[in-house]
mmCIF file of C-alpha atoms and ligand atoms in Angstrom:
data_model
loop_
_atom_site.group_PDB
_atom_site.id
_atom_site.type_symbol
_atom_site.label_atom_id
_atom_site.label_comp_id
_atom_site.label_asym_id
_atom_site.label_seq_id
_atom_site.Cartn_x
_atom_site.Cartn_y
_atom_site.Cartn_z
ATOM 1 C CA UNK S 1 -2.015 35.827 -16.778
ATOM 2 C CA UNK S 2 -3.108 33.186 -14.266
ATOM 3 C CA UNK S 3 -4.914 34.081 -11.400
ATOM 4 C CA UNK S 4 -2.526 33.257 -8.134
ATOM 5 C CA UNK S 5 -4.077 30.159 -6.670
ATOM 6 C CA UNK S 6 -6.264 31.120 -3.353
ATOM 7 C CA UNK S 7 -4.600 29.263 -0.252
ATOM 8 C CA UNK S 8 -7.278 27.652 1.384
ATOM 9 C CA UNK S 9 -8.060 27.464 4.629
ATOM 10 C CA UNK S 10 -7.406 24.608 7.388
ATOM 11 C CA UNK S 11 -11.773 25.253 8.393
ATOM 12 C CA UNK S 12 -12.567 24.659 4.648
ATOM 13 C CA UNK S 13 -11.418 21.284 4.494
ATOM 14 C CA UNK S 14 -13.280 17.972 5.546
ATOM 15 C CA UNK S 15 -11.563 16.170 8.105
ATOM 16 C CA UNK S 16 -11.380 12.216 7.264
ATOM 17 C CA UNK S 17 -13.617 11.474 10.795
ATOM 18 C CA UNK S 18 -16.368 14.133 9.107
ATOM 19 C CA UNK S 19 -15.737 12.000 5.913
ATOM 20 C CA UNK S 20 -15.483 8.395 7.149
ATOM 21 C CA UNK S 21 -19.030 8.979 9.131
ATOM 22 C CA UNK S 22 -20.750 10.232 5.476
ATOM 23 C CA UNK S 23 -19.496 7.943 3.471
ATOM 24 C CA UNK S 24 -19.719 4.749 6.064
ATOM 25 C CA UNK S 25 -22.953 3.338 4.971
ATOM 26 C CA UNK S 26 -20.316 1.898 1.667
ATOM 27 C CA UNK S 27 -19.333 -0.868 3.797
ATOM 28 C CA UNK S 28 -23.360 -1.863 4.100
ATOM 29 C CA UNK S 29 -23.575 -1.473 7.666
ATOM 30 C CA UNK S 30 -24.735 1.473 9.766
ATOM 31 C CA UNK S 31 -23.512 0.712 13.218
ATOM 32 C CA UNK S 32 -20.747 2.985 12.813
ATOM 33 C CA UNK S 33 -18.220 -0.495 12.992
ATOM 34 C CA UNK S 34 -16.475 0.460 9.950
ATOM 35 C CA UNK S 35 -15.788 4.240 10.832
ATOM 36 C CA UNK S 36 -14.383 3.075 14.400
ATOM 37 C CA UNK S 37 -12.485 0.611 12.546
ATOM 38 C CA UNK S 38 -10.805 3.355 10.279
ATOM 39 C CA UNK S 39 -10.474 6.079 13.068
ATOM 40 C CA UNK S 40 -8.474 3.141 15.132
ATOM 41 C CA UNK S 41 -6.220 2.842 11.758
ATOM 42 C CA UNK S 42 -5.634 6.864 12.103
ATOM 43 C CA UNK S 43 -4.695 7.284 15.533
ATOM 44 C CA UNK S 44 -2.400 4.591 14.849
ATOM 45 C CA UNK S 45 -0.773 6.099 11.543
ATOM 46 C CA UNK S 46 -1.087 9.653 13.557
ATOM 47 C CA UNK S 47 1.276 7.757 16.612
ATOM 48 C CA UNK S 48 3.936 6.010 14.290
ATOM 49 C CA UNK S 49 4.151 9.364 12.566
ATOM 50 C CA UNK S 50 4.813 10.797 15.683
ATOM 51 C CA UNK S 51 7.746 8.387 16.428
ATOM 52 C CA UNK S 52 9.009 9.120 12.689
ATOM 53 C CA UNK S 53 9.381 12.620 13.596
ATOM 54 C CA UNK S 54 11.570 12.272 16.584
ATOM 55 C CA UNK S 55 13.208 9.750 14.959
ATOM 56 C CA UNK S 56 16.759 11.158 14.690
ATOM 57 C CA UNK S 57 16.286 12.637 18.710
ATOM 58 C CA UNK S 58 15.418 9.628 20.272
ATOM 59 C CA UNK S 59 16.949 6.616 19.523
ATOM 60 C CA UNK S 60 14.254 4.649 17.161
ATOM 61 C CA UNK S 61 17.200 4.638 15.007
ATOM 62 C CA UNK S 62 18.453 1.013 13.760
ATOM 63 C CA UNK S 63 17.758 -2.609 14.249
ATOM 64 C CA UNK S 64 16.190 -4.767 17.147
ATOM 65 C CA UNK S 65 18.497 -7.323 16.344
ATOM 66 C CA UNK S 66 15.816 -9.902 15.209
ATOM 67 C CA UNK S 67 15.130 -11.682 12.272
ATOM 68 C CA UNK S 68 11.536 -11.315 11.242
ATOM 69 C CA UNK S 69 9.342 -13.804 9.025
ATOM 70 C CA UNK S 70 10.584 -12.480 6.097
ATOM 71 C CA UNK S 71 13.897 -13.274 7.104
ATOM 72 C CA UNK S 72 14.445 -9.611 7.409
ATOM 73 C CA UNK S 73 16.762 -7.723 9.235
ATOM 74 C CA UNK S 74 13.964 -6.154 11.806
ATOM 75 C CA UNK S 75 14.289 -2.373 12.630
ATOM 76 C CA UNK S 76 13.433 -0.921 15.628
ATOM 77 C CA UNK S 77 10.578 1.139 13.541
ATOM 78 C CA UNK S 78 9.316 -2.390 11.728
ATOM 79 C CA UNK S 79 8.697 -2.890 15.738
ATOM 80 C CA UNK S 80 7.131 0.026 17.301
ATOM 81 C CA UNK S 81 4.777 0.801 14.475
ATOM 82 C CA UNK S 82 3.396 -2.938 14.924
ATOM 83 C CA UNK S 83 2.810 -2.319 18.264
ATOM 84 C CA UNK S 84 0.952 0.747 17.811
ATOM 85 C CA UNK S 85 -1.383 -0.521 14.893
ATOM 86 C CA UNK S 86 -1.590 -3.854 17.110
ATOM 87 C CA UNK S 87 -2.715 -1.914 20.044
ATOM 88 C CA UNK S 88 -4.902 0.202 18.508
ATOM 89 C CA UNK S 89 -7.190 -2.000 17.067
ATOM 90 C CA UNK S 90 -7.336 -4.176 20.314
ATOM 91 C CA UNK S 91 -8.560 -1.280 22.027
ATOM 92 C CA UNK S 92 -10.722 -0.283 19.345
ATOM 93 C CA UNK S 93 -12.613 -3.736 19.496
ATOM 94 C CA UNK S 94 -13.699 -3.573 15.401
ATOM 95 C CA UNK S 95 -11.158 -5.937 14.495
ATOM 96 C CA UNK S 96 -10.935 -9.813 15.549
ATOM 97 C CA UNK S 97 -8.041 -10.708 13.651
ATOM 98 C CA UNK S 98 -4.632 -8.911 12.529
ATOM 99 C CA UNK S 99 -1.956 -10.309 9.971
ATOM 100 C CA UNK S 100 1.419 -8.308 10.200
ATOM 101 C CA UNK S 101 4.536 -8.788 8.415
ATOM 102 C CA UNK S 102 6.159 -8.135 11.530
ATOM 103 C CA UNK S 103 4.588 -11.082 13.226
ATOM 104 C CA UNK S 104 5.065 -15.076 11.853
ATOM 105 C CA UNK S 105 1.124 -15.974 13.077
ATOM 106 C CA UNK S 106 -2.482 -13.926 12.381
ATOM 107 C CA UNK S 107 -3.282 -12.784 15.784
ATOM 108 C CA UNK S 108 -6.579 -13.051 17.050
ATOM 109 C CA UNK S 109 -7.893 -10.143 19.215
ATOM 110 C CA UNK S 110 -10.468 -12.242 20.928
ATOM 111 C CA UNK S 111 -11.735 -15.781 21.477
ATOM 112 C CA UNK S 112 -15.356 -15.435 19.787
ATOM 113 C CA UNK S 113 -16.290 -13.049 17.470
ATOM 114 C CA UNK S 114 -19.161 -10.646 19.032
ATOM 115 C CA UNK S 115 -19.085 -7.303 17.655
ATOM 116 C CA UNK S 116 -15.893 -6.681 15.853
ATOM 117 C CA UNK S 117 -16.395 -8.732 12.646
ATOM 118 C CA UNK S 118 -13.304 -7.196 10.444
ATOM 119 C CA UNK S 119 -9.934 -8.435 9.736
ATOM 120 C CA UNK S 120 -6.707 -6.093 9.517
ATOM 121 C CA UNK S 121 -3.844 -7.046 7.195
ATOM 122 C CA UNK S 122 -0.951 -4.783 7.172
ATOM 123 C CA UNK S 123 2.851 -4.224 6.677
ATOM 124 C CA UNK S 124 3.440 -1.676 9.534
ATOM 125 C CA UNK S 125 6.007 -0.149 8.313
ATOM 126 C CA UNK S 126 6.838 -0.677 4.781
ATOM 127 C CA UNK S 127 10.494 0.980 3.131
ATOM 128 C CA UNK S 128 11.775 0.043 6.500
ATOM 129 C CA UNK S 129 15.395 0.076 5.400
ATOM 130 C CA UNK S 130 14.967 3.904 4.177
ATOM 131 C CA UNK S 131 14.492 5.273 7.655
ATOM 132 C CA UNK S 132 17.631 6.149 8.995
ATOM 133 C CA UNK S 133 18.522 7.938 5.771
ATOM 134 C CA UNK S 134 15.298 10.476 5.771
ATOM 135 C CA UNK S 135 13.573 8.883 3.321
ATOM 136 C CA UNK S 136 9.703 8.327 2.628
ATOM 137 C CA UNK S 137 8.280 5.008 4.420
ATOM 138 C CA UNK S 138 4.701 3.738 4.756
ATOM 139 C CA UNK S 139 2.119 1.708 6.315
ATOM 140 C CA UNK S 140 -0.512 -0.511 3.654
ATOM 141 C CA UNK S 141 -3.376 -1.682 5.295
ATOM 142 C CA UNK S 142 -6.152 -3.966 4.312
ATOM 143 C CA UNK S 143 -9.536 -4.668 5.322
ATOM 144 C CA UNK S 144 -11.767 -7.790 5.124
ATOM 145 C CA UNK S 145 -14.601 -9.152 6.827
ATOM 146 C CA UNK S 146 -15.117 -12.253 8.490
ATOM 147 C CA UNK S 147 -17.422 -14.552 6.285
ATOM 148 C CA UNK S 148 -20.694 -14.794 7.487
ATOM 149 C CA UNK S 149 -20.520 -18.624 8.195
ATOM 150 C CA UNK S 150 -17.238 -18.494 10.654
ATOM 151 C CA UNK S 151 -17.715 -18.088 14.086
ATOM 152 C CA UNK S 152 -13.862 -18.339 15.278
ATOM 153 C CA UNK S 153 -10.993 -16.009 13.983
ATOM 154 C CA UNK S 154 -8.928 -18.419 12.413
ATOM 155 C CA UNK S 155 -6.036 -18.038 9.684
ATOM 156 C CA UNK S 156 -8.312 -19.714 6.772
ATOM 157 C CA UNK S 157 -11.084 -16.430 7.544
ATOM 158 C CA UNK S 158 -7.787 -14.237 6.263
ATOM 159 C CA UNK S 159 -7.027 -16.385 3.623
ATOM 160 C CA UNK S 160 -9.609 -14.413 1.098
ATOM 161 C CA UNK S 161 -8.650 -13.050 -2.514
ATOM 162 C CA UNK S 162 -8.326 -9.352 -2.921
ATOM 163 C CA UNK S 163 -11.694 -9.034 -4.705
ATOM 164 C CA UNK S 164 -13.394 -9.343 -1.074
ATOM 165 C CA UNK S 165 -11.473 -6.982 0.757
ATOM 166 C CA UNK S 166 -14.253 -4.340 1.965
ATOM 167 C CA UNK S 167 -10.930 -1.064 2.322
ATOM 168 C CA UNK S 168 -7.835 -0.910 1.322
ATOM 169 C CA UNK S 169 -5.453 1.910 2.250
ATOM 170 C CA UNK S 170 -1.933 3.517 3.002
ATOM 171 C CA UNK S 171 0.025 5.810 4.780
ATOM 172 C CA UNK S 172 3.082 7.847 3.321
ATOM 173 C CA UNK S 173 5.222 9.632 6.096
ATOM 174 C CA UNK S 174 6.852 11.830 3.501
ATOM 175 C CA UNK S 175 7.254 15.104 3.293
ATOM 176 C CA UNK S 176 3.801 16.037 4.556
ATOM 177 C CA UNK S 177 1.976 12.525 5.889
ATOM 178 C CA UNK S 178 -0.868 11.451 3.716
ATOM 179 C CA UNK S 179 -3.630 8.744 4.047
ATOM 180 C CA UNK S 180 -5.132 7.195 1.372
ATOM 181 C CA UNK S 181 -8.169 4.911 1.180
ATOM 182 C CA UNK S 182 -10.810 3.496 -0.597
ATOM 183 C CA UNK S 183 -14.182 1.136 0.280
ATOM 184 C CA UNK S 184 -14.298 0.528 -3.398
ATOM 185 C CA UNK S 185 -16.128 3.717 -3.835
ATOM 186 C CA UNK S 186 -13.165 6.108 -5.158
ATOM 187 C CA UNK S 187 -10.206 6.985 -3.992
ATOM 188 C CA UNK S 188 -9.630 10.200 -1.531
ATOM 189 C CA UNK S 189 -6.373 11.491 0.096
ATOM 190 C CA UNK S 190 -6.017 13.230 3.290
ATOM 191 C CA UNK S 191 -3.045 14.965 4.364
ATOM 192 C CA UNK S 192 -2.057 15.325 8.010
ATOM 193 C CA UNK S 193 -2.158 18.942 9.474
ATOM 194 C CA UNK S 194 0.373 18.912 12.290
ATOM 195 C CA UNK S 195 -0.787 21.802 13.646
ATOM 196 C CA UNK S 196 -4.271 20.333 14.665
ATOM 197 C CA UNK S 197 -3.659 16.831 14.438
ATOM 198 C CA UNK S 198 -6.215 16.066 12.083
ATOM 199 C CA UNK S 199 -6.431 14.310 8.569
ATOM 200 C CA UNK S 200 -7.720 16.691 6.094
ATOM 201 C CA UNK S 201 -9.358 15.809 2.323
ATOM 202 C CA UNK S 202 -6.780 17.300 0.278
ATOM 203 C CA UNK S 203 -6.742 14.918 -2.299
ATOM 204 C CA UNK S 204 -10.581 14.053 -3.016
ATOM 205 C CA UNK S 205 -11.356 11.417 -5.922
ATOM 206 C CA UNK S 206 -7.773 10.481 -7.242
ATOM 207 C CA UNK S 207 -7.478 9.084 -10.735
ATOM 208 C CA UNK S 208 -3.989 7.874 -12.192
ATOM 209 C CA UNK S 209 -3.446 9.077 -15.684
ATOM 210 C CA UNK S 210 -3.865 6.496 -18.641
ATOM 211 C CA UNK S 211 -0.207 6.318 -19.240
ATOM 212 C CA UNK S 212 3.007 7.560 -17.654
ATOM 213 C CA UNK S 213 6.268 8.422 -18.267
ATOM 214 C CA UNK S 214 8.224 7.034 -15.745
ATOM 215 C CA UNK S 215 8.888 3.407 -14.304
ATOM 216 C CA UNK S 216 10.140 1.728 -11.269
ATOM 217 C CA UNK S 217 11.808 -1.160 -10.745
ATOM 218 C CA UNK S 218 15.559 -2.331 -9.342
ATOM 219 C CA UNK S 219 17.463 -2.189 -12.212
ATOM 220 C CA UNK S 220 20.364 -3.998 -10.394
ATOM 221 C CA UNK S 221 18.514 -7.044 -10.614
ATOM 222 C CA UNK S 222 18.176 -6.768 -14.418
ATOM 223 C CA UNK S 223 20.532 -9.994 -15.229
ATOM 224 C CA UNK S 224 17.838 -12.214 -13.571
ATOM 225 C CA UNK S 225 14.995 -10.610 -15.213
ATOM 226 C CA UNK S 226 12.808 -12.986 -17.830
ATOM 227 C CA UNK S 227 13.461 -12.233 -21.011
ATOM 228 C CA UNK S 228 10.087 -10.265 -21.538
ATOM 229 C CA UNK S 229 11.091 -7.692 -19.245
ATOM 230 C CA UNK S 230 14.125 -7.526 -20.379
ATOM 231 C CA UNK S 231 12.757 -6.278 -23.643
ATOM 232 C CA UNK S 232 10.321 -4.239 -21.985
ATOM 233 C CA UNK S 233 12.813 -2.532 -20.081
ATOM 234 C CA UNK S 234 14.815 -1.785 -23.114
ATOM 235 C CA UNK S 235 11.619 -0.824 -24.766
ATOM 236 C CA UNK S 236 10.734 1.768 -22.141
ATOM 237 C CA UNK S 237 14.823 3.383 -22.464
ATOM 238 C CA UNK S 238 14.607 3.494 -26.692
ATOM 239 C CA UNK S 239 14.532 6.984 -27.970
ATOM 240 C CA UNK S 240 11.233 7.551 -29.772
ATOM 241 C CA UNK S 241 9.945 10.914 -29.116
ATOM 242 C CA UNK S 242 6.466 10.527 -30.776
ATOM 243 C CA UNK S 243 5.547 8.251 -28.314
ATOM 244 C CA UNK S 244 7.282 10.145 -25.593
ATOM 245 C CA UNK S 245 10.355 7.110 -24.615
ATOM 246 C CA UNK S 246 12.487 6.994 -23.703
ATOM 247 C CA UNK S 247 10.902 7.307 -19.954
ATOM 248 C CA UNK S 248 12.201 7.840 -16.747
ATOM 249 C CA UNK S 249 13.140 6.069 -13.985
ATOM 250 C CA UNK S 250 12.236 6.684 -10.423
ATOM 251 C CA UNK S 251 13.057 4.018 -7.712
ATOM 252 C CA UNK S 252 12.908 5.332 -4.255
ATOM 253 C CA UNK S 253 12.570 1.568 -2.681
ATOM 254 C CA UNK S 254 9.575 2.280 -0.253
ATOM 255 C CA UNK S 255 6.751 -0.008 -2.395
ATOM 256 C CA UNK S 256 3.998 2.461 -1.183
ATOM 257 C CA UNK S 257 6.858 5.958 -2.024
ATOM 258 C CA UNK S 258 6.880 4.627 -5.391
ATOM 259 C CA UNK S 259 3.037 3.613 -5.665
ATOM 260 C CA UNK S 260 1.855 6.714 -4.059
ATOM 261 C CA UNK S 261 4.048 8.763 -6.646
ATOM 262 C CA UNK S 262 3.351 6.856 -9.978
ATOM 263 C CA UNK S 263 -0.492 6.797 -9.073
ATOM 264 C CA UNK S 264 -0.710 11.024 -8.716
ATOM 265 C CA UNK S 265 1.808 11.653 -11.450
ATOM 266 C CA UNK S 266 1.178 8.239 -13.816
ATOM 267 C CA UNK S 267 3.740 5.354 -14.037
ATOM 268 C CA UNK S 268 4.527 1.637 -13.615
ATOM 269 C CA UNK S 269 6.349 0.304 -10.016
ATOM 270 C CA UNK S 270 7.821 -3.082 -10.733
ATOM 271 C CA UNK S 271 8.860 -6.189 -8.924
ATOM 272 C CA UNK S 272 9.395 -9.043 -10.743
ATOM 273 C CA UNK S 273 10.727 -12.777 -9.860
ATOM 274 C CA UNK S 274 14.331 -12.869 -9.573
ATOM 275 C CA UNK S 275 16.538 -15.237 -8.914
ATOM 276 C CA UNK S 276 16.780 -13.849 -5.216
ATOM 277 C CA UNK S 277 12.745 -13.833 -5.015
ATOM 278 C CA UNK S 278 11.582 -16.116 -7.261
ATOM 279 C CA UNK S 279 8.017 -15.409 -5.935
ATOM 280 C CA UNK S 280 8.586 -11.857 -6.379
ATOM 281 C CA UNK S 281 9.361 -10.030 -3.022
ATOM 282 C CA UNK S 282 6.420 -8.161 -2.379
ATOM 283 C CA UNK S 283 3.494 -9.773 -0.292
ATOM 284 C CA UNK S 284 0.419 -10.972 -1.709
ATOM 285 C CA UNK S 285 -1.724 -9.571 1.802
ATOM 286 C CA UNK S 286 -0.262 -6.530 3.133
ATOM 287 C CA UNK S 287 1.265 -4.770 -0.088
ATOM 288 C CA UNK S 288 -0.045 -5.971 -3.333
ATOM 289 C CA UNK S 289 -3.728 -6.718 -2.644
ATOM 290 C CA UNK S 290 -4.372 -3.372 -1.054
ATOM 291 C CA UNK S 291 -2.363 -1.042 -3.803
ATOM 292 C CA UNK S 292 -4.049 -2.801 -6.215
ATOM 293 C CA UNK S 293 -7.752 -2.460 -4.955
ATOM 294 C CA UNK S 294 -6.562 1.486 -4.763
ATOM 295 C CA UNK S 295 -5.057 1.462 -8.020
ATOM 296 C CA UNK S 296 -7.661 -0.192 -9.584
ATOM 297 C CA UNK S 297 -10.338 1.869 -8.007
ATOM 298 C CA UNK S 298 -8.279 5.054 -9.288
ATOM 299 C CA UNK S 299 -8.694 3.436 -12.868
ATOM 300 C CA UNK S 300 -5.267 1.907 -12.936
ATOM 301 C CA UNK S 301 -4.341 -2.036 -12.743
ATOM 302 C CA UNK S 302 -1.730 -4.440 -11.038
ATOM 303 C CA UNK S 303 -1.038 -7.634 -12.714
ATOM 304 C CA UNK S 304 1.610 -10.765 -11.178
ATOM 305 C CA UNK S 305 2.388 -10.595 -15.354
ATOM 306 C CA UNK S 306 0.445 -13.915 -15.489
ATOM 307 C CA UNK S 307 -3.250 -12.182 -14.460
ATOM 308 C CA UNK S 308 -4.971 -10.182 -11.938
ATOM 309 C CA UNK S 309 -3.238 -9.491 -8.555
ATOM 310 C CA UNK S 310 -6.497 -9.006 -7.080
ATOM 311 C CA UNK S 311 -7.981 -12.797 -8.385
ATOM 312 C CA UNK S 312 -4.653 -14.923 -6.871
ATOM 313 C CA UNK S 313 -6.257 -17.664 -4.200
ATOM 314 C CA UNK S 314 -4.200 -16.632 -1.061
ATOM 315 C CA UNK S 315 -2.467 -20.060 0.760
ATOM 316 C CA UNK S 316 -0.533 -18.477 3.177
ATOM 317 C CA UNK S 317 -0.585 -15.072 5.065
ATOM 318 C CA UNK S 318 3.170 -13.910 4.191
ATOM 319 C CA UNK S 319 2.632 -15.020 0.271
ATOM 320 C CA UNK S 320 4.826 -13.496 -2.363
ATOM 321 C CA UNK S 321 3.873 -12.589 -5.632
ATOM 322 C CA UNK S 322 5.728 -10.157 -8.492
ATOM 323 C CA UNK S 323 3.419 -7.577 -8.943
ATOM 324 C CA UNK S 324 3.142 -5.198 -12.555
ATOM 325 C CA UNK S 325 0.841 -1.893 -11.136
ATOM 326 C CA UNK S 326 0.428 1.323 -11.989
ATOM 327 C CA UNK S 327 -1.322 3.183 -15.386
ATOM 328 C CA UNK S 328 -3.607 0.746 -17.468
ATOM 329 C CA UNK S 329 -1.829 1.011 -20.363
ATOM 330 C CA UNK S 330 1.509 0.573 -19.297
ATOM 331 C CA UNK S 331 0.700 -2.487 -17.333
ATOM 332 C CA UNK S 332 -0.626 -3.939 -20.458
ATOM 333 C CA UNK S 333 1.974 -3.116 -22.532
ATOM 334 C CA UNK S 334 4.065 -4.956 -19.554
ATOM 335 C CA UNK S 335 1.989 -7.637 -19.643
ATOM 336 C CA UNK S 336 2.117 -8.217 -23.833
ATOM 337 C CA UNK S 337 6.254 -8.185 -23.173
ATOM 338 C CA UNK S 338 6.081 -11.602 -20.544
ATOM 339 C CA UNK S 339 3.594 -13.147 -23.246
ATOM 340 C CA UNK S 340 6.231 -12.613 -26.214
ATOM 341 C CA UNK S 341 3.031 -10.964 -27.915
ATOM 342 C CA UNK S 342 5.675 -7.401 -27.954
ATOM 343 C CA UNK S 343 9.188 -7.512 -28.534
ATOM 344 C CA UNK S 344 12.402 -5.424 -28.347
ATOM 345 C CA UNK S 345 14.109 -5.093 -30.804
HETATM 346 P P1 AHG J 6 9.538 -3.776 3.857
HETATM 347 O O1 AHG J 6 10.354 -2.618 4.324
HETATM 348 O O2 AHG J 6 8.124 -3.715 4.361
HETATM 349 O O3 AHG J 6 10.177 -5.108 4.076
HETATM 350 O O4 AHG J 6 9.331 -3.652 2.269
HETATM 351 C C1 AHG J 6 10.450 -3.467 1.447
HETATM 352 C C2 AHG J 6 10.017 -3.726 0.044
HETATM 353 C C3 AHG J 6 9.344 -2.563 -0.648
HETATM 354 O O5 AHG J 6 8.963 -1.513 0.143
HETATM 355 C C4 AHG J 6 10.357 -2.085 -1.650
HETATM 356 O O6 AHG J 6 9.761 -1.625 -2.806
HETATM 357 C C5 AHG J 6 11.189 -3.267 -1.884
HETATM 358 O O7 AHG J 6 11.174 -4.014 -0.707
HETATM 359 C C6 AHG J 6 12.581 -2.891 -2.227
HETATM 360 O O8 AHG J 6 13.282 -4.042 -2.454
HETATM 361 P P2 AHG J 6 14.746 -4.012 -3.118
HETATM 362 O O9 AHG J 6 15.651 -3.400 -2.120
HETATM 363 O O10 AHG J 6 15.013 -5.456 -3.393
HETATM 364 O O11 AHG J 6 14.623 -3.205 -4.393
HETATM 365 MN MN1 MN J 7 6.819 -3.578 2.749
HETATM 366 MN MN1 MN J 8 7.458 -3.674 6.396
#
């Protein structure tokens, strides 16, 4: 018989400040920038998950009645969690330059760049339309630096592939709250502990599994699907039990829900062009590029179906692209579908 499993205790575990201040010299700097930087990120994440869980007392509920970049219906969440990331990395002073779906321009925190050399990308609150019904949302964040040669915060010192982003990282207010990050150095999990207020390493060194057996993707878009995923898709459904199909499906429609839960338990999140989005729908700054540093980093890949999410030349901050991520062989086999190389039936 099994041994029970020994519940640990809250003093056994490292708390992500003890961690971020270990592992900080992985950014190649020792002033301590970088771990300011990320605490800033976690007192914000720790503040919007405080809103989250008085959400249904006071009234957060719903929308602000504006229209935001995207052309999406803004909610009243979308808002206040901008605000709090926004004004917690002004007053942190480590950042000189912020990109936010909730907001059409990058905002600069300062005129001249003196000390805070790092540039914040995020979608505040991502799965915004899940709130109201109790389901998982998110933040993504991503982290860059200002090129060495650039002396003003512009839009242009954003505009870098995913390659050169120094962190990448998310939150999940889920059933617990969990943040997730890597400096390209492994990825570690830290769930929140209400009862202290601190973010514990729960989750040290995640990998994704090789393969999975479930997929993502909005099946009600299927019609306008290209024909390669079409075949995938019926691929992945046919009954073939020596290679395990057909698989599941698991479509929560929070991007980082999904990610967070194909990248622990294996599986591929998909969004694709459609005739709706024929870009794709997710954003190439705040949503793709950081999942895919993490899932890369947790030996995983994201693909547009065309190539490397992580290698697309940005032109503009709120860029769409369809993104393919998850387990490293699934994304392949997605990939072998678009180029006709696979085919169903
Ligand atoms: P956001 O709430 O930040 O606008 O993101 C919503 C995104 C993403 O989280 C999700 O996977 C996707 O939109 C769902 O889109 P569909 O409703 O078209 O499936
Ligand atoms: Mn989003
Ligand atoms: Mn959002």
């Amino acid at each position: 018989m099994q041994p029970a499993s020994r519940i640990r205790e809250i003093g056994e575990f490292k708390t992500l400040e003890q961690f971020i201040i270990e592992r900080q010299l992985e950014v190649s700097e020792s002033t301590g920038s970088f771990s300011r930087l990320l605490r800033d990120i976690s007192v914000a994440a720790k503040l919007v998950n405080w809103h989250m869980r008085r959400a249904g007392i006071v009234d957060v509920f719903g929308q602000t009645g504006e229209i935001n970049v995207q052309g999406e219906v803004q909610q009243i969440m979308d808002a206040l969690a901008h605000k709090e990331f926004v004004r917690a990395l002004k007053r942190g002073g480590e950042c000189c330059l912020i990109g936010s779906e909730e907001h059409s321009e990058a905002i600069p925190m300062r005129t001249s760049i003196d000390t805070g050399r790092y540039i914040v990308l995020l979608d505040p609150l991502d799965g915004s339309s899940n709130i109201e019904v109790n389901v998982s949302v998110g933040t993504i964040f991503s982290i860059y630096q200002m090129p060495d040669d650039v002396s003003e915060p512009t839009l242009e010192s954003a505009l870098q592939p995913g390659t050169r982003q120094v962190a990448a990282g998310y939150v999940v207010y889920g059933s617990s709250t969990m943040l997730v990050y890597t400096t390209g150095h492994g990825v570690n999990g830290f769930t929140l502990d209400p009862a202290i207020g601190e973010f514990l390493l729960t989750h040290p060194e995640i990998k994704t599994p090789r393969t999975g057996k479930m997929y993502s993707v909005n099946e009600g878009n299927y019609n306008s699907f290209e024909q390669g995923l079409k075949e995938h898709i019926k691929w992945m459904q046919h009954e073939d039990s020596d290679s395990g199909r057909p698989l599941g499906t698991r479509y929560i429609g929070s991007f980082v829900a999904d990610f967070h839960r194909n990248l622990l338990k294996g599986g591929l999140y998909i969004y694709p062009a459609t005739h709706k989005n024929p870009e794709g729908k997710l954003r190439l700054m705040y949503e793709a590029n950081p999942l895919a540093m993490i899932v890369e980093e947790a030996g995983g890949a994201a693909s547009t179906g065309a190539g490397r999410v992580l290698d697309v030349v940005p032109t503009k901050l709120h860029q769409r692209v369809p993104v393919y991520i998850g387990c490293v062989d699934m994304v392949r086999t997605a990939e072998s579908f678009l180029r006709g190389e696979l085919r169903y039936p």
